[in-house]
CSV table of C-alpha atoms in Angstrom, one decimal:
chain,number,residue,atom,x,y,z
A,1,MET,CA,18.1,-18.1,39.0
A,2,ALA,CA,14.6,-17.5,40.3
A,3,LYS,CA,13.7,-21.2,39.8
A,4,LEU,CA,17.0,-22.3,41.5
A,5,GLY,CA,16.2,-19.9,44.5
A,6,TRP,CA,12.7,-21.4,44.8
A,7,TRP,CA,14.1,-25.0,44.9
A,8,PHE,CA,16.8,-24.1,47.4
A,9,LEU,CA,14.3,-22.4,49.7
A,10,ILE,CA,11.8,-25.2,49.5
A,11,LEU,CA,14.4,-27.9,50.2
A,12,ALA,CA,15.8,-25.8,53.1
A,13,ALA,CA,12.3,-25.4,54.6
A,14,ILE,CA,11.5,-29.1,54.2
A,15,SER,CA,14.8,-30.0,55.8
A,16,ILE,CA,14.2,-27.7,58.8
A,17,CYS,CA,10.7,-29.0,59.3
A,18,VAL,CA,11.9,-32.7,59.2
A,19,TYR,CA,14.7,-31.9,61.5
A,20,THR,CA,12.5,-30.1,64.1
A,21,ALA,CA,9.9,-32.8,63.8
A,22,ILE,CA,12.4,-35.5,64.7
A,23,PHE,CA,14.6,-33.7,67.2
A,24,SER,CA,12.2,-31.2,68.8
A,25,ASP,CA,8.8,-31.1,70.4
A,26,PRO,CA,5.6,-30.7,68.3
A,27,GLY,CA,5.2,-27.0,69.2
A,28,VAL,CA,8.6,-26.2,67.8
A,29,ALA,CA,7.9,-28.3,64.7
A,30,VAL,CA,4.6,-26.4,64.0
A,31,ALA,CA,6.4,-23.1,64.5
A,32,ALA,CA,9.1,-24.2,62.0
A,33,VAL,CA,6.5,-25.1,59.4
A,34,VAL,CA,4.7,-21.8,59.9
A,35,LEU,CA,8.0,-20.0,59.6
A,36,GLY,CA,8.9,-21.9,56.5
A,37,ILE,CA,5.6,-21.1,54.8
A,38,PHE,CA,6.0,-17.4,55.8
A,39,ALA,CA,9.5,-17.4,54.3
A,40,LEU,CA,8.3,-18.9,51.0
A,41,VAL,CA,5.5,-16.4,50.8
A,42,LEU,CA,7.8,-13.5,51.6
A,43,TYR,CA,10.3,-14.8,49.1
A,44,GLY,CA,7.6,-15.0,46.4
A,45,ILE,CA,6.5,-11.4,47.1
A,46,ILE,CA,10.0,-10.1,46.9
A,47,LEU,CA,10.9,-12.2,43.9
A,48,GLY,CA,7.7,-11.1,42.1
A,49,TYR,CA,8.4,-7.5,42.8
A,50,TYR,CA,11.9,-7.6,41.4
A,51,THR,CA,11.4,-9.9,38.5
A,52,GLY,CA,7.8,-9.2,37.4
A,53,ILE,CA,6.3,-6.7,35.0
A,54,ARG,CA,4.2,-4.9,37.5
A,55,ARG,CA,7.0,-2.8,39.1
A,56,HIS,CA,7.8,-1.3,35.7
A,57,VAL,CA,4.2,-0.4,35.2
A,58,VAL,CA,3.9,1.1,38.7
A,59,ALA,CA,7.1,3.1,38.2
A,60,HIS,CA,5.5,4.4,34.9
A,61,LEU,CA,1.8,4.9,35.7
A,62,GLY,CA,1.9,5.1,39.5
A,63,HIS,CA,0.3,2.9,42.2
A,64,ARG,CA,-3.2,3.8,41.0
A,65,TRP,CA,-2.9,1.9,37.7
A,66,ARG,CA,-5.9,-0.2,38.7
A,67,GLN,CA,-8.1,2.8,38.5
A,68,GLY,CA,-6.8,3.5,34.9
A,69,GLU,CA,-8.9,3.2,31.8
A,70,LEU,CA,-8.3,0.7,29.0
A,71,ILE,CA,-9.1,1.1,25.3
A,72,THR,CA,-8.5,-1.6,22.6
A,73,HIS,CA,-8.2,-1.4,18.9
A,74,VAL,CA,-8.1,-4.3,16.4
A,75,VAL,CA,-5.1,-3.8,14.0
A,76,GLN,CA,-5.9,-4.8,10.4
A,77,THR,CA,-3.2,-6.6,8.5
A,78,SER,CA,-3.0,-3.6,6.1
A,79,GLU,CA,-2.0,-1.3,9.0
A,80,ARG,CA,0.2,-3.7,11.0
A,81,VAL,CA,3.5,-2.3,9.7
A,82,ASP,CA,2.4,1.3,10.0
A,83,VAL,CA,1.4,0.7,13.7
A,84,GLN,CA,4.6,-1.1,14.5
A,85,LEU,CA,6.8,1.6,12.9
A,86,THR,CA,4.9,4.3,14.9
A,87,LEU,CA,5.5,2.4,18.1
A,88,ASP,CA,9.2,2.1,17.2
A,89,ARG,CA,9.4,5.9,16.6
A,90,LEU,CA,7.6,6.7,19.8
A,91,PHE,CA,9.8,4.3,21.8
A,92,ASP,CA,13.3,5.6,22.7
A,93,GLY,CA,15.4,2.8,24.2
A,94,GLY,CA,17.7,5.4,25.7
A,95,ASN,CA,14.9,7.1,27.6
A,96,ARG,CA,14.8,5.8,31.2
A,97,HIS,CA,11.1,6.8,31.4
A,98,GLN,CA,10.2,4.4,28.6
A,99,LYS,CA,10.5,0.6,28.5
A,100,ARG,CA,9.6,-2.3,26.2
A,101,VAL,CA,9.2,-5.8,27.5
A,102,GLY,CA,8.0,-9.1,26.1
A,103,ILE,CA,5.0,-10.8,27.7
A,104,PRO,CA,4.3,-14.6,28.1
A,105,GLY,CA,1.7,-16.0,25.8
A,106,VAL,CA,-0.6,-17.2,28.5
A,107,TYR,CA,-1.1,-13.6,29.7
A,108,LEU,CA,-2.0,-12.1,26.3
A,109,SER,CA,-5.7,-11.6,26.9
A,110,ASN,CA,-5.7,-8.2,28.7
A,111,VAL,CA,-3.1,-5.6,29.8
A,112,VAL,CA,-4.8,-5.2,33.2
A,113,GLN,CA,-4.8,-8.9,33.8
A,114,LEU,CA,-1.2,-9.1,32.7
A,115,ILE,CA,-0.2,-6.5,35.3
A,116,ALA,CA,-2.3,-8.1,38.0
A,117,GLN,CA,-0.8,-11.6,37.4
A,118,ASN,CA,2.7,-10.0,37.3
A,119,PRO,CA,4.6,-12.5,35.3
A,120,ALA,CA,8.3,-12.2,34.5
A,121,PRO,CA,9.1,-10.6,31.1
A,122,ALA,CA,9.5,-13.0,28.2
A,123,PRO,CA,11.6,-12.8,25.1
A,124,LEU,CA,10.1,-10.6,22.4
A,125,GLN,CA,8.7,-12.4,19.4
A,126,TRP,CA,8.6,-10.9,15.9
A,127,GLU,CA,6.9,-11.5,12.6
A,128,THR,CA,8.1,-10.2,9.3
A,129,TYR,CA,5.9,-8.1,7.0
A,130,SER,CA,6.6,-6.6,3.6
A,131,SER,CA,7.1,-2.9,3.4
A,132,GLY,CA,7.5,-2.6,-0.3
A,133,ALA,CA,10.4,-2.8,-2.8
A,134,GLY,CA,11.9,-6.0,-1.3
A,135,GLN,CA,12.0,-4.4,2.2
A,136,THR,CA,10.6,-6.0,5.3
A,137,VAL,CA,9.7,-4.8,8.8
A,138,ALA,CA,9.7,-6.9,12.0
A,139,CYS,CA,6.5,-6.6,13.9
A,140,ALA,CA,6.2,-7.5,17.6
A,141,THR,CA,3.6,-10.0,18.6
A,142,ASN,CA,4.0,-10.0,22.4
A,143,ALA,CA,5.2,-6.6,23.5
A,144,LEU,CA,4.3,-4.2,26.3
A,145,TYR,CA,5.4,-0.6,25.6
A,146,MET,CA,5.5,2.0,28.4
A,147,LEU,CA,5.5,5.4,26.6
A,148,ARG,CA,4.9,9.1,27.3
A,149,ARG,CA,3.1,11.9,25.4
A,150,ASP,CA,2.4,15.4,26.4
A,151,SER,CA,-0.8,14.3,28.0
A,152,GLY,CA,1.0,11.9,30.3
A,153,PRO,CA,2.3,8.3,30.6
A,154,PHE,CA,0.5,5.3,29.1
A,155,CYS,CA,1.1,1.6,28.3
A,156,VAL,CA,0.4,-0.2,25.0
A,157,MET,CA,0.2,-3.9,24.7
A,158,VAL,CA,0.5,-5.5,21.3
A,159,ALA,CA,-0.8,-9.1,21.3
A,160,PRO,CA,-2.9,-11.5,19.2
A,161,ARG,CA,-6.6,-10.9,19.5
A,162,GLY,CA,-8.4,-13.0,22.1
A,163,GLY,CA,-5.4,-13.9,24.2
A,164,GLY,CA,-4.5,-17.2,25.9
A,165,ASP,CA,-5.6,-20.4,24.2
A,166,LYS,CA,-8.1,-18.4,22.1
A,167,ALA,CA,-5.4,-16.1,20.7
A,168,ASP,CA,-5.6,-15.5,17.0
A,169,ARG,CA,-2.2,-14.7,15.6
A,170,LYS,CA,-3.7,-13.5,12.3
A,171,GLN,CA,-5.3,-10.5,14.0
A,172,MET,CA,-3.4,-8.3,16.4
A,173,GLU,CA,-4.9,-6.0,19.0
A,174,LEU,CA,-3.6,-2.8,20.7
A,175,SER,CA,-4.6,-2.3,24.4
A,176,VAL,CA,-3.9,1.2,25.7
A,177,LEU,CA,-3.9,1.8,29.4
A,178,ALA,CA,-3.7,5.3,30.9
A,179,PRO,CA,-4.7,7.1,34.1
A,180,THR,CA,-7.9,8.5,32.5
A,181,ARG,CA,-10.1,7.6,29.6
A,182,GLU,CA,-9.3,10.8,27.8
A,183,GLN,CA,-5.6,10.1,28.0
A,184,ALA,CA,-6.1,6.6,26.8
A,185,GLN,CA,-8.2,7.7,23.8
A,186,SER,CA,-5.8,10.6,23.1
A,187,ALA,CA,-2.8,8.1,23.1
A,188,LEU,CA,-4.6,5.6,20.8
A,189,ASP,CA,-5.7,8.4,18.4
A,190,GLY,CA,-2.2,9.8,18.3
A,191,ILE,CA,-0.7,6.4,17.4
A,192,LEU,CA,-3.3,5.7,14.6
A,193,GLU,CA,-3.1,9.2,13.2
A,194,ARG,CA,0.7,9.1,13.0
A,195,ALA,CA,0.6,5.6,11.5
A,196,ARG,CA,-1.7,6.9,8.7
A,197,ARG,CA,0.3,10.1,8.2
A,198,GLU,CA,3.6,8.3,7.9
A,199,SER,CA,2.2,5.1,6.3
A,200,ILE,CA,4.5,2.9,4.3
A,201,PHE,CA,1.9,3.0,1.5
A,202,ARG,CA,2.1,6.8,1.1
A,203,GLY,CA,3.9,7.8,-2.1
A,204,LYS,CA,3.9,4.2,-3.4
A,205,MET,CA,2.0,2.4,-6.2
A,206,ILE,CA,-0.5,0.0,-4.7
A,207,ALA,CA,-3.5,-2.1,-5.5
A,208,LEU,CA,-6.2,-3.6,-3.3
A,209,GLU,CA,-7.1,-7.3,-3.5
A,210,LYS,CA,-9.4,-9.6,-1.7
A,211,SER,CA,-7.9,-10.7,1.6
A,212,GLU,CA,-7.3,-14.4,2.4
A,213,ASP,CA,-8.7,-13.7,5.9
A,214,PRO,CA,-12.5,-13.5,5.7
A,215,ARG,CA,-12.5,-11.1,8.7
A,216,GLU,CA,-10.5,-8.5,6.8
A,217,PRO,CA,-12.1,-6.4,4.0
A,218,PHE,CA,-9.0,-6.3,1.8
A,219,ALA,CA,-5.3,-6.7,1.5
A,220,VAL,CA,-2.9,-4.1,0.1
A,221,LYS,CA,-0.3,-5.1,-2.5
A,222,PHE,CA,2.7,-3.1,-3.6
A,223,LEU,CA,3.1,-2.8,-7.4
A,224,GLU,CA,6.5,-2.5,-8.9
A,225,LEU,CA,6.2,-1.4,-12.5
A,226,PRO,CA,9.0,-0.1,-14.8
A,227,LYS,CA,9.1,3.7,-14.6
A,228,VAL,CA,8.3,5.7,-17.7
A,229,GLN,CA,10.5,8.7,-18.4
A,230,ARG,CA,9.1,11.9,-19.7
A,231,GLU,CA,11.0,11.6,-23.0
A,232,GLU,CA,9.3,8.3,-23.7
A,233,ILE,CA,6.0,10.1,-24.1
A,234,ILE,CA,5.6,11.5,-27.6
A,235,LEU,CA,2.5,13.6,-28.0
A,236,PRO,CA,1.7,17.0,-29.5
A,237,ALA,CA,3.0,19.6,-27.2
A,238,ALA,CA,-0.4,21.2,-26.7
A,239,VAL,CA,-1.9,17.9,-25.6
A,240,MET,CA,0.9,17.1,-23.2
A,241,GLU,CA,0.5,20.6,-21.7
A,242,VAL,CA,-3.2,20.0,-21.0
A,243,ILE,CA,-2.4,16.6,-19.5
A,244,GLU,CA,0.3,17.9,-17.1
A,245,ARG,CA,-1.9,20.9,-16.0
A,246,ASN,CA,-4.8,18.7,-15.1
A,247,VAL,CA,-2.9,16.0,-13.4
A,248,ALA,CA,0.5,17.1,-12.1
A,249,GLY,CA,-0.6,20.8,-11.9
A,250,THR,CA,-3.6,20.0,-9.8
A,251,LEU,CA,-1.6,18.1,-7.2
A,252,ALA,CA,1.4,20.4,-7.3
A,253,HIS,CA,-0.7,23.6,-6.7
A,254,ARG,CA,-3.3,21.9,-4.4
A,255,LYS,CA,-2.6,24.3,-1.5
A,256,THR,CA,-3.1,27.4,-3.7
A,257,LEU,CA,-6.3,25.9,-5.2
A,258,ALA,CA,-7.6,25.2,-1.7
A,259,ARG,CA,-7.0,28.8,-0.6
A,260,ALA,CA,-8.9,30.0,-3.6
A,261,GLY,CA,-11.8,27.6,-3.0
A,262,VAL,CA,-11.1,25.6,-6.2
A,263,ALA,CA,-11.7,21.8,-6.0
A,264,THR,CA,-8.5,19.7,-5.5
A,265,ARG,CA,-10.4,16.5,-6.5
A,266,ARG,CA,-10.5,16.1,-10.3
A,267,GLY,CA,-11.6,13.5,-12.7
A,268,VAL,CA,-9.6,13.3,-16.0
A,269,LEU,CA,-10.7,11.0,-18.9
A,270,PHE,CA,-8.1,9.9,-21.4
A,271,HIS,CA,-9.7,8.7,-24.6
A,272,GLY,CA,-8.6,8.0,-28.2
A,273,PRO,CA,-7.7,5.1,-30.5
A,274,PRO,CA,-5.9,2.1,-29.1
A,275,GLY,CA,-2.1,2.4,-28.7
A,276,THR,CA,-1.9,6.1,-28.6
A,277,GLY,CA,-0.2,6.3,-25.2
A,278,LYS,CA,-3.0,6.5,-22.6
A,279,THR,CA,-1.6,3.7,-20.5
A,280,LEU,CA,2.0,5.0,-21.0
A,281,VAL,CA,1.0,8.4,-19.6
A,282,THR,CA,-0.7,6.8,-16.5
A,283,ARG,CA,2.5,4.8,-15.9
A,284,TYR,CA,4.5,8.0,-16.2
A,285,PHE,CA,2.4,9.8,-13.6
A,286,SER,CA,2.7,6.7,-11.3
A,287,GLY,CA,6.4,7.5,-10.7
A,288,ALA,CA,6.7,11.2,-11.6
A,289,LEU,CA,5.0,12.8,-8.6
A,290,PRO,CA,7.1,12.3,-5.4
A,291,GLY,CA,4.9,11.8,-2.3
A,292,CYS,CA,1.8,11.0,-4.3
A,293,THR,CA,0.1,7.7,-3.7
A,294,VAL,CA,-1.0,5.8,-6.8
A,295,ILE,CA,-3.9,3.3,-6.4
A,296,VAL,CA,-4.5,1.1,-9.5
A,297,LEU,CA,-7.9,-0.5,-10.1
A,298,THR,CA,-8.0,-3.3,-12.6
A,299,GLY,CA,-9.9,-6.6,-12.9
A,300,ARG,CA,-11.0,-8.0,-9.6
A,301,GLN,CA,-9.9,-4.9,-7.8
A,302,LEU,CA,-12.8,-3.0,-9.4
A,303,ARG,CA,-15.0,-4.6,-6.7
A,304,LEU,CA,-13.0,-2.7,-4.1
A,305,ILE,CA,-13.7,0.8,-5.4
A,306,ARG,CA,-15.1,2.0,-2.1
A,307,GLU,CA,-12.1,0.7,-0.1
A,308,SER,CA,-9.7,2.2,-2.7
A,309,CYS,CA,-11.3,5.6,-2.4
A,310,GLN,CA,-11.2,5.5,1.3
A,311,LEU,CA,-7.5,4.7,1.2
A,312,ALA,CA,-6.9,7.4,-1.4
A,313,ARG,CA,-8.5,9.9,1.1
A,314,LEU,CA,-6.3,8.7,3.9
A,315,LEU,CA,-3.1,8.7,1.8
A,316,SER,CA,-3.7,11.9,-0.2
A,317,PRO,CA,-2.4,13.5,-2.3
A,318,SER,CA,-3.2,10.5,-4.5
A,319,ILE,CA,-4.1,9.3,-8.0
A,320,ILE,CA,-6.6,6.6,-8.7
A,321,ILE,CA,-6.0,4.9,-12.0
A,322,LEU,CA,-8.9,3.0,-13.7
A,323,GLU,CA,-7.9,1.8,-17.1
A,324,ASP,CA,-10.5,0.7,-19.7
A,325,VAL,CA,-13.3,2.3,-17.6
A,326,ASP,CA,-15.8,1.4,-20.4
A,327,LEU,CA,-15.7,-2.3,-19.2
A,328,VAL,CA,-17.6,-1.3,-16.1
A,329,ALA,CA,-19.0,2.2,-16.9
A,330,SER,CA,-20.8,1.7,-20.2
A,331,GLU,CA,-24.3,3.3,-20.6
A,332,ARG,CA,-26.4,1.8,-17.8
A,333,ARG,CA,-29.2,0.4,-19.9
A,334,ARG,CA,-26.6,-2.0,-21.5
A,335,ASN,CA,-24.3,-2.4,-18.5
A,336,ARG,CA,-23.9,-5.7,-16.8
A,337,HIS,CA,-21.9,-4.0,-14.0
A,338,ASN,CA,-24.4,-1.4,-12.8
A,339,THR,CA,-23.5,-2.0,-9.2
A,340,ILE,CA,-19.9,-1.2,-9.8
A,341,LEU,CA,-20.9,1.8,-12.0
A,342,HIS,CA,-23.0,3.3,-9.3
A,343,GLU,CA,-20.4,2.6,-6.7
A,344,LEU,CA,-17.8,4.4,-8.8
A,345,MET,CA,-20.0,7.5,-9.3
A,346,ASP,CA,-20.9,7.5,-5.6
A,347,GLU,CA,-17.3,7.4,-4.6
A,348,MET,CA,-16.2,10.1,-7.0
A,349,ASP,CA,-18.9,12.3,-5.5
A,350,GLY,CA,-18.2,11.2,-1.9
A,351,LEU,CA,-14.5,12.0,-2.0
A,352,GLY,CA,-15.5,15.7,-1.8
A,353,GLU,CA,-14.0,18.7,-3.5
A,354,LYS,CA,-11.3,19.2,-0.8
A,355,THR,CA,-9.8,15.8,-1.2
A,356,GLU,CA,-6.4,16.0,-2.9
A,357,CYS,CA,-7.1,13.3,-5.4
A,358,VAL,CA,-7.1,12.9,-9.2
A,359,PHE,CA,-9.1,10.1,-10.9
A,360,LEU,CA,-7.4,9.0,-14.1
A,361,LEU,CA,-9.8,7.1,-16.4
A,362,THR,CA,-8.9,5.7,-19.8
A,363,THR,CA,-11.0,4.3,-22.6
A,364,ASN,CA,-10.9,3.6,-26.3
A,365,ARG,CA,-14.7,3.9,-26.5
A,366,PRO,CA,-15.9,7.2,-25.0
A,367,ASP,CA,-19.1,6.9,-27.0
A,368,ILE,CA,-20.5,4.1,-24.9
A,369,LEU,CA,-19.8,5.6,-21.5
A,370,GLU,CA,-22.6,6.4,-19.1
A,371,PRO,CA,-23.4,10.1,-19.6
A,372,ALA,CA,-23.9,10.6,-15.8
A,373,LEU,CA,-20.2,9.7,-15.4
A,374,ALA,CA,-18.5,11.1,-18.5
A,375,ALA,CA,-20.6,14.2,-19.1
A,376,ARG,CA,-21.0,15.4,-15.6
A,377,PRO,CA,-18.6,18.1,-14.2
A,378,GLY,CA,-17.5,17.0,-10.7
A,379,ARG,CA,-17.0,13.5,-11.9
A,380,VAL,CA,-15.1,13.9,-15.1
A,381,ASP,CA,-13.9,17.5,-15.2
A,382,GLN,CA,-11.7,17.2,-18.2
A,383,ALA,CA,-11.7,14.8,-21.2
A,384,ILE,CA,-8.4,14.7,-23.2
A,385,TYR,CA,-8.2,13.2,-26.6
A,386,PHE,CA,-5.1,11.2,-27.5
A,387,PRO,CA,-4.7,11.7,-31.3
A,388,LEU,CA,-2.8,9.4,-33.7
A,389,PRO,CA,0.7,10.8,-34.1
A,390,ASP,CA,1.3,13.5,-36.8
A,391,ALA,CA,4.3,13.4,-39.1
A,392,GLU,CA,6.6,15.0,-36.5
A,393,CYS,CA,5.5,12.6,-33.8
A,394,ARG,CA,5.9,9.6,-36.0
A,395,ARG,CA,9.4,10.7,-36.9
A,396,ARG,CA,10.3,11.0,-33.2
A,397,LEU,CA,8.7,7.7,-32.4
A,398,LEU,CA,10.6,5.8,-35.1
A,399,ARG,CA,13.9,7.2,-33.9
A,400,MET,CA,13.1,6.4,-30.3
A,401,TYR,CA,12.0,2.8,-30.9
A,402,GLY,CA,15.0,2.3,-33.2
A,403,ARG,CA,17.6,4.0,-31.0
A,404,GLN,CA,19.4,0.8,-30.3
A,405,ALA,CA,19.6,-0.2,-33.9
A,406,ASP,CA,21.5,1.3,-36.9
A,407,LEU,CA,19.0,3.3,-39.0
A,408,SER,CA,21.6,4.8,-41.3
A,409,GLY,CA,20.4,2.6,-44.1
A,410,VAL,CA,16.7,3.7,-43.8
A,411,GLU,CA,15.1,6.7,-45.3
A,412,ILE,CA,13.1,7.8,-42.2
A,413,GLU,CA,11.1,10.4,-44.1
A,414,GLN,CA,9.8,7.7,-46.4
A,415,LEU,CA,8.7,5.6,-43.5
A,416,VAL,CA,7.1,8.7,-41.9
A,417,THR,CA,5.0,9.1,-45.0
A,418,ARG,CA,4.1,5.5,-45.4
A,419,THR,CA,3.0,5.1,-41.8
A,420,GLU,CA,0.4,7.8,-41.8
A,421,GLY,CA,-2.5,6.8,-39.6
A,422,ALA,CA,-0.3,4.5,-37.5
A,423,SER,CA,-0.4,4.6,-33.7
A,424,PRO,CA,2.7,4.6,-31.4
A,425,ALA,CA,1.9,0.9,-30.6
A,426,PHE,CA,1.9,0.1,-34.3
A,427,LEU,CA,5.2,1.9,-34.9
A,428,LYS,CA,6.8,0.1,-31.9
A,429,GLU,CA,5.7,-3.3,-33.3
A,430,LEU,CA,6.9,-2.3,-36.8
A,431,VAL,CA,10.4,-1.5,-35.6
A,432,GLY,CA,10.5,-4.7,-33.5
A,433,ARG,CA,9.3,-6.8,-36.5
A,434,ALA,CA,11.9,-5.1,-38.8
A,435,VAL,CA,14.6,-6.2,-36.3
A,436,VAL,CA,13.4,-9.8,-36.6
A,437,MET,CA,13.6,-9.5,-40.4
A,438,ALA,CA,17.2,-8.1,-40.1
A,439,ALA,CA,18.1,-11.0,-37.8
A,440,GLU,CA,16.8,-13.5,-40.4
A,441,ARG,CA,19.0,-11.7,-43.0
A,442,GLY,CA,22.0,-12.5,-40.9
A,443,GLU,CA,22.6,-9.4,-38.8
A,444,GLU,CA,24.4,-10.6,-35.7
A,445,VAL,CA,27.3,-8.4,-34.8
A,446,GLY,CA,27.1,-4.9,-33.3
A,447,PRO,CA,24.0,-2.7,-33.5
A,448,VAL,CA,21.4,-4.3,-35.8
A,449,ARG,CA,21.6,-2.6,-39.1
A,450,LEU,CA,18.1,-2.1,-40.6
A,451,VAL,CA,17.4,-1.4,-44.3
A,452,ILE,CA,14.2,-0.4,-46.0
A,453,GLU,CA,13.5,-3.9,-47.2
A,454,ASP,CA,13.2,-5.0,-43.5
A,455,PHE,CA,10.4,-2.5,-43.0
A,456,ASP,CA,8.8,-3.5,-46.3
A,457,ARG,CA,8.5,-7.1,-45.1
A,458,ALA,CA,7.4,-6.0,-41.6
A,459,ILE,CA,4.6,-3.8,-43.0
A,460,ARG,CA,3.4,-6.4,-45.3
A,461,GLU,CA,3.3,-9.1,-42.6
A,462,LEU,CA,1.5,-6.8,-40.1
A,463,LEU,CA,-1.1,-5.6,-42.6
A,464,GLU,CA,-1.7,-8.6,-44.9
A,465,PHE,CA,-1.5,-11.4,-42.4
A,466,GLY,CA,-2.6,-9.5,-39.3
A,467,GLY,CA,-5.9,-8.4,-40.9
A,468,ALA,CA,-8.3,-6.1,-39.3
A,469,LEU,CA,-7.9,-7.5,-35.8
A,470,THR,CA,-4.2,-6.7,-35.6
A,471,GLN,CA,-4.8,-3.3,-37.1
A,472,GLN,CA,-7.5,-2.6,-34.5
A,473,LEU,CA,-5.3,-3.9,-31.6
A,474,LEU,CA,-2.3,-1.8,-32.7
A,475,GLY,CA,-4.4,1.3,-33.5
A,476,TYR,CA,-3.6,1.4,-37.3
A,477,ARG,CA,-5.9,3.6,-39.3
A,478,GLY,CA,-3.9,4.0,-42.5
A,479,ARG,CA,-4.6,3.0,-46.0
A,480,THR,CA,-4.2,-0.7,-45.9
A,481,LYS,CA,-4.5,-1.4,-49.6
A,482,ASP,CA,-1.8,1.1,-50.5
A,483,ASN,CA,0.7,0.1,-47.9
A,484,ALA,CA,0.2,-3.7,-48.2
A,485,GLY,CA,1.6,-3.9,-51.6
A,486,ILE,CA,5.0,-2.4,-50.7
């Protein structure tokens, strides 16, 4: 309609000028031209006032918006969704004192320039970002929010960094305009603090990885791993009690510990033979503590220890899991990763005793760890040994791994005796191998019925043909010669 009005007014003015030039004297023609120009200017002023963005800003901030203060903040990709959700929570579409409008791309460089140019609002544009567990959040790329806090009104522009032809859509920028610098800074701090407090990463399992954008230090990835139930962990009761006290107990009672002046940052080292359940326990705690953020460090992510610890501090209470820590934390004289080792120790110290964070480290080789890490209170506060299962644990493990099969034809106690020195991983593989033997026997209908001969063949195959390597990988420390001849 605005364009149609312009064309109508221009054509009318031209027609009047032509008519007066032909049928009137020159003085009247000049007056008509001047009047036409004045009408066009007046129409433009009125049109701009009623259709432009400025009147909304003036109604929100007042006529002295030009004397306001502007503060900008570059939004990292990892905080993009958090910032958008915070703006959505602050914005109430039913509140007449708050508005949200889209802005044209050519005016994206600065909120003050945007208001001065006074363009008409444009359609809002959105980009979709993952928020975990198959969910997504739409994030605005050209929005002007007019919001209020207790400290007063302010405007927030969300736009690609650089603006105009130089706009970089991979990096967004917040521009906060308020009557005073203190109000602008307070508004920005409030947005960022709430974004961190209500972050989508809080209470989730995440890992940091190298960002594809060289300007960003890292990218955050959600991890979706199968949850481990408490009944799947079979350890001596005393060992499990110590584990839960040092991990779950520390985080559950963190406020009580803080009041008593006891550190709420702890380092716990799980060690023991391969296959004894160290990884299983870390997976259990990954999903067993509601509201606790879990940050996993493996492989290439080890080079992001500093960033992971910073995130753990922001998203506390948190757990940082570093499996097979001996790969990077062996004794420093023989360590090829001294930089990572020192960074790990520095960050464990730097988190501070008041940070609500538990480091969970696992290793099969505690004897090669750097003493400054493993034997220094304040870094590793508690080492917990995961033993090979005793007879009662082996009995429970065999029944758990064979719960979907028919074990009525197997003398469990005989298997318990013959698997002395076997790890849970070995027992799990043994039951799985016995099922394969039963399938070869012709078991096809209903629950697979296992017999002792299936286990005989499975044990012989694992020990005779697997050799020392298989035994080492599966954590078997039994009497190979005695059992191999079954």
